[in-house]
Every structure is written in structure tokens, then in C-alpha cells.
Coordinates of C-alpha atoms in Angstrom, one line a residue:
X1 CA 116.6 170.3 118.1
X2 CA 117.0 170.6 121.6
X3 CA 116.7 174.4 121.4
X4 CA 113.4 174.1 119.6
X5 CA 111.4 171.6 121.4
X6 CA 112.3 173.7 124.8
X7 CA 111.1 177.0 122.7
X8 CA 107.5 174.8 122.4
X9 CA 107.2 173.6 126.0
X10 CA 108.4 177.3 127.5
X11 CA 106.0 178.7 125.1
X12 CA 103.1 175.9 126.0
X13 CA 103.8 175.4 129.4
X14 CA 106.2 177.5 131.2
X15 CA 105.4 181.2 130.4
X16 CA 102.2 181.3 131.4
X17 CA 103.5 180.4 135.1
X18 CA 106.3 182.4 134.8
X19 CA 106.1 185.2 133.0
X20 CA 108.5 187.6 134.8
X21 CA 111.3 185.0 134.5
X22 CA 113.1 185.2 131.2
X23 CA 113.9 181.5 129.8
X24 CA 117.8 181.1 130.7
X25 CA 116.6 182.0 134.6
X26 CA 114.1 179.1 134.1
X27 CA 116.0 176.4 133.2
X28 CA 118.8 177.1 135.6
X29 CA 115.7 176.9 138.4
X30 CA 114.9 173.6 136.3
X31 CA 118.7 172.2 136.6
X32 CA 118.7 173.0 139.9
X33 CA 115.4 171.4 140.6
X34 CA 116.9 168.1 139.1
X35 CA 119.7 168.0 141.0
X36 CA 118.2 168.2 144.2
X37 CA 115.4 165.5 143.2
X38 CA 118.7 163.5 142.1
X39 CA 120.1 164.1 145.4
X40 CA 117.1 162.4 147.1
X41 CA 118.2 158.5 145.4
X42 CA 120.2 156.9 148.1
X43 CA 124.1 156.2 147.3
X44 CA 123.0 152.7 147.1
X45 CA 120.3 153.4 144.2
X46 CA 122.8 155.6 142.2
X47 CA 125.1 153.1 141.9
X48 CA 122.4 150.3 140.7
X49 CA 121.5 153.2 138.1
X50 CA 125.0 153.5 137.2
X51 CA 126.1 149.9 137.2
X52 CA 123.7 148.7 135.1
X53 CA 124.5 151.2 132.5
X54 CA 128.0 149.9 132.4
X55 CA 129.2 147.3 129.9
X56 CA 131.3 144.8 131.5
X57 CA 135.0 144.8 130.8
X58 CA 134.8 140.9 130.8
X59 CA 132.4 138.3 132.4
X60 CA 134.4 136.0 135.2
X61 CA 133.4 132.2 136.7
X62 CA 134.1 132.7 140.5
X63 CA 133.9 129.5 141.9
X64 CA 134.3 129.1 145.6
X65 CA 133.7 125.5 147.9
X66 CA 132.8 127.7 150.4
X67 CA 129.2 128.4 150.7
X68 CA 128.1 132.0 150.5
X69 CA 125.4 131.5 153.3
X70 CA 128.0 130.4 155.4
X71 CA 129.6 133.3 157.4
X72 CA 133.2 133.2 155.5
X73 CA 131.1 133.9 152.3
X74 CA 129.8 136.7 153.6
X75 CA 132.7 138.4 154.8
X76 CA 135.4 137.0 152.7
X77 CA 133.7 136.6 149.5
X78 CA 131.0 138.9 148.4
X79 CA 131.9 141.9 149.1
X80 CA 135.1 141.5 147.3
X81 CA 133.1 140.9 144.3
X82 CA 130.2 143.4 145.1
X83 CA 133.2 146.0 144.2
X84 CA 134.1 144.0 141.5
X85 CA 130.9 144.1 140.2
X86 CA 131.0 147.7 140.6
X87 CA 134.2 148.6 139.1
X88 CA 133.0 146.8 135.5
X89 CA 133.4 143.1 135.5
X90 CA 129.9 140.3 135.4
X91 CA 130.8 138.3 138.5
X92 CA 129.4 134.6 137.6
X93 CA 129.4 132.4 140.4
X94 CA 129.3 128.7 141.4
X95 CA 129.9 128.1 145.3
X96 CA 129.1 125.2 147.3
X97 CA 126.2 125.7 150.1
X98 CA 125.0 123.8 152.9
X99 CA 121.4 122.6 153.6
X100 CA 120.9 124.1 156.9
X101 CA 122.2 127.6 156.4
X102 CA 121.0 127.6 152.8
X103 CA 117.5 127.3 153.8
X104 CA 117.6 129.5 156.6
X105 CA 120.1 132.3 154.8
X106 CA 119.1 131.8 151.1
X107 CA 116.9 134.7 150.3
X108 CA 119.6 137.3 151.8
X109 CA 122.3 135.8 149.6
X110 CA 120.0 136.4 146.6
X111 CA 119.4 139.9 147.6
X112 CA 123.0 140.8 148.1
X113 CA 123.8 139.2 144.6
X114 CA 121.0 140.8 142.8
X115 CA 121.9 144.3 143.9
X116 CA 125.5 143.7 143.0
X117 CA 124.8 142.5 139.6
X118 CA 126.0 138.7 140.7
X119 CA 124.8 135.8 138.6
X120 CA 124.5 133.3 141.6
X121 CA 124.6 129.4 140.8
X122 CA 124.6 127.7 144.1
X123 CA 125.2 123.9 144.5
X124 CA 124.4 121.6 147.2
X125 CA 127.6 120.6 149.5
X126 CA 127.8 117.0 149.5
X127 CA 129.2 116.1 153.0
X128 CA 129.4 112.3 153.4
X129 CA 130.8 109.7 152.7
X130 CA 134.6 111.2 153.2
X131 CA 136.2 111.5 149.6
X132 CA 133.6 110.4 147.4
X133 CA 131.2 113.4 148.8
X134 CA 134.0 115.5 147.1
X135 CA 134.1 113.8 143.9
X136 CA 130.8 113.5 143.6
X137 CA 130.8 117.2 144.0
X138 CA 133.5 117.7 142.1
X139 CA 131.2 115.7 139.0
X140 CA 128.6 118.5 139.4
X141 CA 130.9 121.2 139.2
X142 CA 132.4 120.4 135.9
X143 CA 129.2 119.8 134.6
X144 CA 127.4 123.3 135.8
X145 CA 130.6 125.4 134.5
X146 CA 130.3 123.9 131.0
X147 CA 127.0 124.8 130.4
X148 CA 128.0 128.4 132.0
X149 CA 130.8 128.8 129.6
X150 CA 128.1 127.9 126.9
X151 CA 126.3 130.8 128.0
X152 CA 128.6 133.4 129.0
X153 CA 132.0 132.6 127.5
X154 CA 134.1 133.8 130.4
X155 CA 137.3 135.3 130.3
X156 CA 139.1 134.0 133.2
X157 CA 137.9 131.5 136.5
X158 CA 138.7 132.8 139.5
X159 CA 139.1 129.7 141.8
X160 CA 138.9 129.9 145.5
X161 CA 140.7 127.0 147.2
X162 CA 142.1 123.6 145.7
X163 CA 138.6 122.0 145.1
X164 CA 137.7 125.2 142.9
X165 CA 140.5 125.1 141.2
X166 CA 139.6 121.3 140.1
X167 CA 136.9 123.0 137.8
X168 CA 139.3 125.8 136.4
X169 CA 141.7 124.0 135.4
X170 CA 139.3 121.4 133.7
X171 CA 137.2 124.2 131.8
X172 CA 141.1 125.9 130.8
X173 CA 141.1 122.1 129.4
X174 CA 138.2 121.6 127.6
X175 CA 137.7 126.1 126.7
X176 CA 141.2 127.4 127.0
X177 CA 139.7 129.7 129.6
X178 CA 142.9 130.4 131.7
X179 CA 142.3 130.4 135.3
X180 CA 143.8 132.4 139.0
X181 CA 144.7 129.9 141.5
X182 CA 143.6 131.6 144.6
X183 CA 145.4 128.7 147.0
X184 CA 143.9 130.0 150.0
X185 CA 146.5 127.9 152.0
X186 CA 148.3 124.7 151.5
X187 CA 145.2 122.4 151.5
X188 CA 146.9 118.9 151.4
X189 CA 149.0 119.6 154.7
X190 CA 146.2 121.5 156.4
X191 CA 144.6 117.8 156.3
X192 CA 147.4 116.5 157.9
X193 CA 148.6 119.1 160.1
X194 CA 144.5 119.5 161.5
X195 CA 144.7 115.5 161.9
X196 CA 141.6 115.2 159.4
X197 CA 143.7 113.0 157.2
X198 CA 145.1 110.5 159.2
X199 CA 148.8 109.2 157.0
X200 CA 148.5 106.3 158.6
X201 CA 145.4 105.3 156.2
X202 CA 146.4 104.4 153.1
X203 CA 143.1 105.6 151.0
X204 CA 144.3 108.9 153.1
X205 CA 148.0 109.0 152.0
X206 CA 146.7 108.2 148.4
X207 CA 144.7 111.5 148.5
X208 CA 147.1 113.5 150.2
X209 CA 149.4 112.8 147.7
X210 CA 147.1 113.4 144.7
X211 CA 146.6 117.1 145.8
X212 CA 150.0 117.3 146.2
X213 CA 150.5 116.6 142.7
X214 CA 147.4 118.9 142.0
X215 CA 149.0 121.7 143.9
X216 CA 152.2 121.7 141.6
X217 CA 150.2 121.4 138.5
X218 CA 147.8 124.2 139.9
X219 CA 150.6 126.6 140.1
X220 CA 152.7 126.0 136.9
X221 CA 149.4 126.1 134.6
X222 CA 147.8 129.3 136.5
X223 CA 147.6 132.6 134.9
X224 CA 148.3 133.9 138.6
X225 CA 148.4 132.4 141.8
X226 CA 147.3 133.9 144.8
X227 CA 148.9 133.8 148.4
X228 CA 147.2 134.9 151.9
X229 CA 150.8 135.5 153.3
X230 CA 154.0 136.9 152.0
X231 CA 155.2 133.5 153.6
X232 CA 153.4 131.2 151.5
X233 CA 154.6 133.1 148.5
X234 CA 158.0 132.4 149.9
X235 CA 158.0 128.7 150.5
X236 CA 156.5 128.1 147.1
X237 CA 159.3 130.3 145.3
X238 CA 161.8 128.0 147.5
X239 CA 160.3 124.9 145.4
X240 CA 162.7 123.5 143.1
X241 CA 161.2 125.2 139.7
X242 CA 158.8 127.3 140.7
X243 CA 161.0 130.1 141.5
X244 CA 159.8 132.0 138.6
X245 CA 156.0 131.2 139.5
X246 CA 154.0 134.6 139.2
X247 CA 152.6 134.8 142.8
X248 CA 150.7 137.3 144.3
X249 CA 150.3 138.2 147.6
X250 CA 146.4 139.4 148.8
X251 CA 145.6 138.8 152.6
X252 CA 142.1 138.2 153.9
X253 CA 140.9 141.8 154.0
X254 CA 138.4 143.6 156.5
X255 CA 135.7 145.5 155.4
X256 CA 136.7 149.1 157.0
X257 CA 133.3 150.7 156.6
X258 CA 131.6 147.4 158.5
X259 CA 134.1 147.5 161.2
X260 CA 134.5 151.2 162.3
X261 CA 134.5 151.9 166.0
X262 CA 132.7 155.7 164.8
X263 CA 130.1 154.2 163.2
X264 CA 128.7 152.1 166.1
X265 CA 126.0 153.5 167.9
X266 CA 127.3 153.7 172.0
X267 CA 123.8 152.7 173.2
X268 CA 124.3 149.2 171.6
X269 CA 127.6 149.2 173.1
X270 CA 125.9 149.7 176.7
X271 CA 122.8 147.5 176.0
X272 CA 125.5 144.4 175.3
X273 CA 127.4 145.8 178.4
X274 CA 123.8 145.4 180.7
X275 CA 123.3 142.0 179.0
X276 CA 126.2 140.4 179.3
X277 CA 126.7 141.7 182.6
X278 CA 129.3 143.3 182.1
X279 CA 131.0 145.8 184.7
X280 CA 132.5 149.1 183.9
X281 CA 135.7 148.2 186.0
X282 CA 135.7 144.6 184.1
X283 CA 138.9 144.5 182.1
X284 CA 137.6 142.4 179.0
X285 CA 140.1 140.1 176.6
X286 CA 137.7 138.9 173.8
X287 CA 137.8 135.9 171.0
X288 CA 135.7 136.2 167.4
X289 CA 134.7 133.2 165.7
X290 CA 134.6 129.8 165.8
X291 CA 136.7 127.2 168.5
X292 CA 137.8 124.6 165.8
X293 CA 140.3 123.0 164.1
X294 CA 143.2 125.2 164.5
X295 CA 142.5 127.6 167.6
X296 CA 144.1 126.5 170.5
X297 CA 141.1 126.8 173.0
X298 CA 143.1 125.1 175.6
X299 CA 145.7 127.6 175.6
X300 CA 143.9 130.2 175.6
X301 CA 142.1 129.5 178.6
X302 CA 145.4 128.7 180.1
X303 CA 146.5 132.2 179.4
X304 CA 143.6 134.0 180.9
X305 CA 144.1 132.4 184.1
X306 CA 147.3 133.0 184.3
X307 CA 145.9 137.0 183.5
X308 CA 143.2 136.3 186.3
X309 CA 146.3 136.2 188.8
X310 CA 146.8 140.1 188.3
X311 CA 143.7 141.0 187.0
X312 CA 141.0 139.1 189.2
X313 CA 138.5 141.5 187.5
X314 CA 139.0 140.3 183.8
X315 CA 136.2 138.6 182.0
X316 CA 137.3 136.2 178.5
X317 CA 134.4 137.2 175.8
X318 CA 133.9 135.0 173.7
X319 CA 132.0 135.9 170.5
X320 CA 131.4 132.6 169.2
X321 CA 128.7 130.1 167.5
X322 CA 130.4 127.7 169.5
X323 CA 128.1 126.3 172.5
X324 CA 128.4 127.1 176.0
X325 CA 128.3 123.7 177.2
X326 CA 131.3 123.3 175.3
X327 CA 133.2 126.1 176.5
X328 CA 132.5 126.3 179.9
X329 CA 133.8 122.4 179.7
X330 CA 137.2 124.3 178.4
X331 CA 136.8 126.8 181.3
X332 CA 136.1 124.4 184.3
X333 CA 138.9 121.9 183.3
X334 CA 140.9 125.0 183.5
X335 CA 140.0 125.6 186.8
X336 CA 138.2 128.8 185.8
X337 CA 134.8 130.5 187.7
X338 CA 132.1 130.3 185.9
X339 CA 131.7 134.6 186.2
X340 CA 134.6 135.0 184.2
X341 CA 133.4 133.7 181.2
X342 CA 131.0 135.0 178.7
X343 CA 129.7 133.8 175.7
X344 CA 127.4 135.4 172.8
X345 CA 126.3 134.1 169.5
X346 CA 126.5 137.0 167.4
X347 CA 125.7 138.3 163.6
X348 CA 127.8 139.8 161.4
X349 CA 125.8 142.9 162.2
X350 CA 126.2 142.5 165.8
X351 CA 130.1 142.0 165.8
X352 CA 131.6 145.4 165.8
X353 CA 129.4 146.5 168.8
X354 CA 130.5 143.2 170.7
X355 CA 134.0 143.5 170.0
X356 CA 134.2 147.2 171.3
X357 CA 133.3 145.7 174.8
X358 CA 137.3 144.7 175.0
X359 CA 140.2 146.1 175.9
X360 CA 142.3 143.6 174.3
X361 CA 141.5 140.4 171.9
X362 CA 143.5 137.0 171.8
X363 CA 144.0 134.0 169.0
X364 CA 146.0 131.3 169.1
X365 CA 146.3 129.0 166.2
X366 CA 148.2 125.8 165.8
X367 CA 151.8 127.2 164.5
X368 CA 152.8 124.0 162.1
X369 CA 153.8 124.1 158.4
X370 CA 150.5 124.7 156.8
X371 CA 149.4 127.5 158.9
X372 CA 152.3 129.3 157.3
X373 CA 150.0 130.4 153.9
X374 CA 146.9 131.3 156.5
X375 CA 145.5 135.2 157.2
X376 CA 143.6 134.9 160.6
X377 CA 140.1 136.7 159.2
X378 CA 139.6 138.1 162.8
X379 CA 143.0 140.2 163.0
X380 CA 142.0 142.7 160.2
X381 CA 138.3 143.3 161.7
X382 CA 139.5 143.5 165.1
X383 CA 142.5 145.7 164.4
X384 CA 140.0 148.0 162.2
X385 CA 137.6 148.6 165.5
X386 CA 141.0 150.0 167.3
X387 CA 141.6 147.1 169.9
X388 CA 145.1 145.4 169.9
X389 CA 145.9 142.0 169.5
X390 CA 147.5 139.4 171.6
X391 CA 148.6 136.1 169.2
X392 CA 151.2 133.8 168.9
X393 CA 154.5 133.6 166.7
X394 CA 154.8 131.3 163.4
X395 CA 151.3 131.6 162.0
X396 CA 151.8 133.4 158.2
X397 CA 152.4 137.2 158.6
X398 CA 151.0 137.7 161.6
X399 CA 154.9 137.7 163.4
X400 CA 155.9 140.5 160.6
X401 CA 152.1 142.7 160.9
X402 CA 152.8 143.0 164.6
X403 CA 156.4 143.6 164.5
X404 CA 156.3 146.3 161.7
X405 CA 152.9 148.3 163.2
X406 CA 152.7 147.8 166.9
X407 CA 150.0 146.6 166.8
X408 CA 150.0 143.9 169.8
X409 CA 151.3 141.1 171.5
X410 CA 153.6 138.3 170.2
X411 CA 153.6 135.5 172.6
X412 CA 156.5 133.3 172.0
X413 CA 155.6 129.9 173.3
X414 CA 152.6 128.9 175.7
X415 CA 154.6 128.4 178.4
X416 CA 153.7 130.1 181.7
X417 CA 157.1 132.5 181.6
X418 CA 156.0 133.4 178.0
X419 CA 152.3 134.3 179.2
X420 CA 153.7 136.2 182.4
X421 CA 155.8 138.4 179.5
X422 CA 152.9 138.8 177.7
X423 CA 150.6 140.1 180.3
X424 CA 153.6 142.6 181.7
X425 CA 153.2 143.8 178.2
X426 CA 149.4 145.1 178.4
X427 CA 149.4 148.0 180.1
X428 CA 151.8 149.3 176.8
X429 CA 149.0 148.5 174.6
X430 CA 146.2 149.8 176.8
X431 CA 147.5 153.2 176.7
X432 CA 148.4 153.5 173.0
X433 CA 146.5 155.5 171.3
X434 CA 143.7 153.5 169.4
X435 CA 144.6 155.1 165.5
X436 CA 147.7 152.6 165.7
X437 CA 145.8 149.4 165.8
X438 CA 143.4 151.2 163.1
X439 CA 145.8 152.4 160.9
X440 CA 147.5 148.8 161.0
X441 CA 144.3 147.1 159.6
X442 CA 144.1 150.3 157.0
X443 CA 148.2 149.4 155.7
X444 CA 147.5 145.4 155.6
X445 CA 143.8 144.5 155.9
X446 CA 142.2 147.1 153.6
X447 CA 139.3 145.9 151.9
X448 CA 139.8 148.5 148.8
X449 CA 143.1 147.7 148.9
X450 CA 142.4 144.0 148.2
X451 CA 139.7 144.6 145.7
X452 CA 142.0 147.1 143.8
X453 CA 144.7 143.9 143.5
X454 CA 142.4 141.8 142.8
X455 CA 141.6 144.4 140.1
X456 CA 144.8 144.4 138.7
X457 CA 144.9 140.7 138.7
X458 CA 141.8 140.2 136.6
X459 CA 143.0 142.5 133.9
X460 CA 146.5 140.9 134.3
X461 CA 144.7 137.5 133.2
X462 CA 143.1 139.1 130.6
X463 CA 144.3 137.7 127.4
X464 CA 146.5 134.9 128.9
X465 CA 145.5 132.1 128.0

């Protein structure tokens, strides 16, 4: 049939044009003009073509309390299930989203989801009054999953924290949908541990001990649960009956194509460098994200005084939303000049370029009992752009990363004789070569890597009620 209807056009169309070309010569000049048309689509547009030729393998509720406008969403939750999307499975999701950033970041997040195939259901974050904000929002999540399950009949609910894991277990009540507790830490003692719940309150110690009880229930009627840290996954196994509890282990991953020190362009690197004033003989220690909860600002100002004593040219970046009133409070109670600090709000976009301003970038985080399930975000991305790390001991697997790879500086308490060993320990670290500090974030951080077991996981839950 084929044959025949190319016979017509050849003889219609073709051989009056052509007529010293026989018709096996022309339609190799035609295959060869489609593929270089073909060629022209961007990677991105190919994809789109070829995703939405693809039949799902299953359709999945992801529901997340984190908002996807907020910067966590963007790097720890979509573009895990982007390559979801792509590798076969209709991503659903719920998440939580507050007023502010939704307004300003809304129409980006419904780009990103449209491209990627993701049906997006945002909900408004309720944030006062304490407790009854999260049952109120708690109410509106069982009710939109419901009326999702109506729609789409899921095969599993991918929950991401304790909050999101209130819904999946109720819809694996109400449907039988079966559900992946992606803990995302041990929530209940984070509370405590972060001084948010205070034991002392009653109504506090009430709740604290109703997600305790959640927890357990959480992880005996999951299809899998999901640990940041090989840690967490330990202590729960140590729990009287939950040896046997099927537990894997997925850190918070780095997108390796996003932060890649050869795909930053050098002049941004030297525009930053003329706006931040910063010199070429500056030796740079920078911080990512956010001073809250669990970073130790304090200490970490300590220790870069202490580094100012035998390197009076250093300057702390800090890449932070945080405000500079704020900080340079931090700084001047630490007795440190002014010139020594700088601070940059910064986009996701902007991070990579920032970050490859230092020679060397710090964390400290509170090391107590619920810190043991975390993945500091910022150690992938800033291992991935080829600086090392300087942190401290007894926060998940950080003690284990470094130890294993190389990969930087374990301080062992914040005492002054610790940060003096720490320091002396630089000049190791300055000198290694920097496919050390990338190759660790490739063995432990990989974005691929995560999606690939979160992969396996999905397919794992398949079927299991």
C-alpha cells in the first residue's frame, strides 16, 4: 500500500523535479531530509513528543506538605518526579502552598508541571492557630484525595513527610490504595529537639505523643518506608518489632546537570566576584540556604573567627534569604568586621555561580536524636560543584559520606581546639584535586540514582495492597 501511494506521488510530484534521480536515491535524500528537520526539535520538545505518546505504567497521588513554590519543592521535589513522569508513570499531586510565594511563583510551578505531564492540585497552607491550622488542613486533604481517587484510581500514594502520610493511610482505609511512607525524618522529635513543641505543655505532649503512635502505625501498614540516612533505617530496625520493616534508604539527591562547575559560564562567576567585592587573594568559606531552626549560626561564626586568626584575608559568604540585619547582628556579637562578611539572596539559577566563589563551604546543624534520619540538601549540590565540605559529626550520614570519600572536614565538637584541628586541615582539601568532592556527590547524591530507586520502589508497591 505503502509502495503504491509513493509510486503516485513520485510519478505526480517527484519526477518531474528530478528526473535524473532514480526513486530509491530519492527517498534516501527524503529520509535524510527528515532526519535533519527532526534534528532541529530541541531535546526538551522530543521528549514532550515522546512522553505523551506513552501509556502510563500506573497513575500515583504524590502528596507533599511542602509547597512546590517554596524552594525545597523545587529542588527536592519536582524534578524527582519530572523523571518520573518521564520514565512512564502520571504523577498526581496534592502539596501544600503558601500565600506569598504562591502568588508570586505560581505560574512557573504550572509550567514546570505541564511540561512534565504533572497533574498539579495545590492547597492553601493553613499556618495559624498552632495544631488546629494542621487539622484543618489535614480536613481538606482527605477530602481533595477522595475525589482524586474518584477520578484517577491510583495505584499507590507516595507521601512525603508525616502530615502526608495522614492522607495515605486514610485513602489505603477508605480505597485499599497502599501507600510509601517517605518519613523524611523523625517528625515528632524534630518538634522537640528544634524547641517548637515545648513538653512542658500539656496540649504539646498530647500531640507529640499522637505522632508517635502515628509513626509506628505509619511504618507497620506501609508498602515501603523511606529513610534519608542509613542511620534512620538503623534506629527504626532497633525498635522492638520493626526489625523486619521493609526500609529503604534514598538521600536528598542533587541535581548533577544543575550543579556542574563546567556548565557555569566564568563571566558570571567574575561579575558576582566585582559585586560582591570580592578579591582574587580573598580566601572564601561559604554557607547555602537558610539560618533556622537547626543551623548553628552561632557556631559558625565562632569558627570563622577563629579561621580569621590565620587567614586575616577570608570572607564568610553567605548565600542566604536570610536578612542582613540579621546576620551582621550574628557577626558583630562575634566580634567580627563588618568586611568579612558577605551576604546575597540568590535563585536557584544563580546558586552554582555563587557557590563557585569558595574555596571551602561550612554547615553546622544541631547534632541531637532527630537529626539522625536528616540529609543536609546543601552537601550533595555543593559537593557536585567540586568544593569540599567542612561539617560537624552526629548529623545522619554525613560522619560516614565524609569518612568513606574524602570529601571534607569533620569537626568533632565546637570547641576552640576542635576548630584549630579543623582549620590545620584545609590546606589538605585546598589542594585535592576537585573530581573527589564531585565524584562523592556522583556515589551518594545522584539525582538519577535516586529517581532510579524511587523507580524500583513504585513498581515494588505495585500490587501490594
Amino acid at each position: 500500500m505503502f509502495l503504491n501511494a509513493y509510486n503516485l506521488f513520485y510519478s505526480a510530484f517527484l519526477s518531474p523535479f528530478f528526473p535524473v534521480f532514480n526513486k530509491s536515491t530519492i527517498i534516501i535524500i527524503m529520509i535524510i531530509n527528515t532526519l535533519i528537520i527532526f534534528t532541529d526539535f530541541s531535546k526538551k520538545s522530543y521528549l514532550c513528543i515522546l512522553k505523551n505518546s506513552m501509556k502510563p505504567t500506573a497513575t500515583v497521588l504524590y502528596i507533599s506538605y511542602d509547597g512546590m513554590t517554596d524552594p525545597l519543592g523545587q529542588s527536592q521535589v519536582l524534578p524527582y518526579l519530572t523523571k518520573l513522569s518521564e520514565k512512564g508513570f502520571k504523577i498526581v499531586l496534592v502539596s501544600f502552598e503558601k500565600q506569598e510565594r504562591f502568588i508570586t511563583t505560581k505560574s512557573l510551578i504550572e509550567k514546570l508541571c505541564e511540561e512534565a505531564g504533572i497533574v498539579w492540585n495545590p492547597l492553601k497552607y493553613t499556618k495559624k492557630p498552632p495544631i488546629l491550622s494542621t487539622l484543618w488542613d489535614v480536613f481538606k486533604l482527605k477530602r481533595i484525595i477522595l475525589k482524586l481517587h474518584q477520578q484517577y484510581h491510583f495505584s499507590h500514594t507516595h507521601c512525603r513527610s508525616h502530615i502526608a502520610t495522614i492522607g495515605g493511610a486514610y485513602l489505603r482505609h477508605k480505597a485499599g490504595v497502599p501507600f510509601i511512607f517517605d518519613m523524611r525524618g523523625f517528625y515528632a522529635d524534630e518538634r522537640v529537639d528544634g524547641g517548637i513543641w515545648k513538653l512542658s505543655n500539656p496540649l504539646f505532649k498530647m500531640v507529640y505523643r499522637y505522632f508517635k503512635t502515628k509513626e509506628k502505625e505509619f511504618l507497620k501498614n506501609a508498602a515501603v518506608t523511606i529513610s534519608l540516612t542509613e542511620a534512620g533505617k538503623k534506629i527504626i530496625h532497633g525498635w522492638e518489632g520493626f526489625d523486619q520493616t521493609p526500609i529503604e534508604v534514598i538521600p536528598c539527591c542533587a541535581d548533577l546537570d544543575h550543579f556542574n562547575r563546567n556548565r557555569v559560564n566564568i563571566n558570571q562567576v567574575m561579575d558576582w566576584k566585582k559585586k560582591l567585592r570580592i578579591n582574587p587573594d580573598d580566601f572564601v568559606v561559604s554557607y547555602l540556604g537558610s539560618l533556622g531552626t537547626w543551623y548553628l549560626g552561632n557556631e559558625m561564626f565562632r569558627f570563622f573567627k577563629q579561621l580569621l586568626i590565620s587567614r586575616p584575608n577570608a570572607k564568610f559568604l553567605l548565600i542566604t534569604p536570610d536578612s542582613q540585619a540579621m546576620i551582621a547582628e550574628i557577626a558583630k556579637s562575634n566580634h567580627i568586621p563588618s568586611t568579612s562578611i558577605v551576604v546575597q539572596k540568590a535563585t536557584r539559577s544563580e546558586v552554582p555561580a555563587l557557590l563557585l566563589l569558595s574555596d571551602i563551604s561550612l554547615f553546622f546543624i544541631k547534632p541531637v536524636f532527630s537529626k539522625q534520619a536528616s540529609s543536609p540538601v546543601k552537601m550533595g549540590e555543593i559537593l557536585a560543584m567540586g568544593i569540599p565540605v567542612i561539617a560537624n559529626v552526629g548529623v545522619g550520614d554525613v560522619d560516614s559520606i565524609v569518612n568513606d570519600t574524602r570529601c571534607g572536614i569533620l569537626i568533632k565538637s565546637f570547641s576552640s581546639k576542635s576548630f584549630d584541628q579543623g582549620i590545620d586541615s584545609i590546606p589538605e582539601f585546598l589542594n585535592a584535586d576537585k573530581s573527589v568532592f564531585v565524584n562523592a556527590a556522583k556515589k551518594y547524591y545522584s539525582l538519577e540514582n535516586g529517581v532510579e530507586s524511587y523507580y524500583q520502589v513504585y513498581h515494588k508497591v505495585q500490587g501490594n495492597p
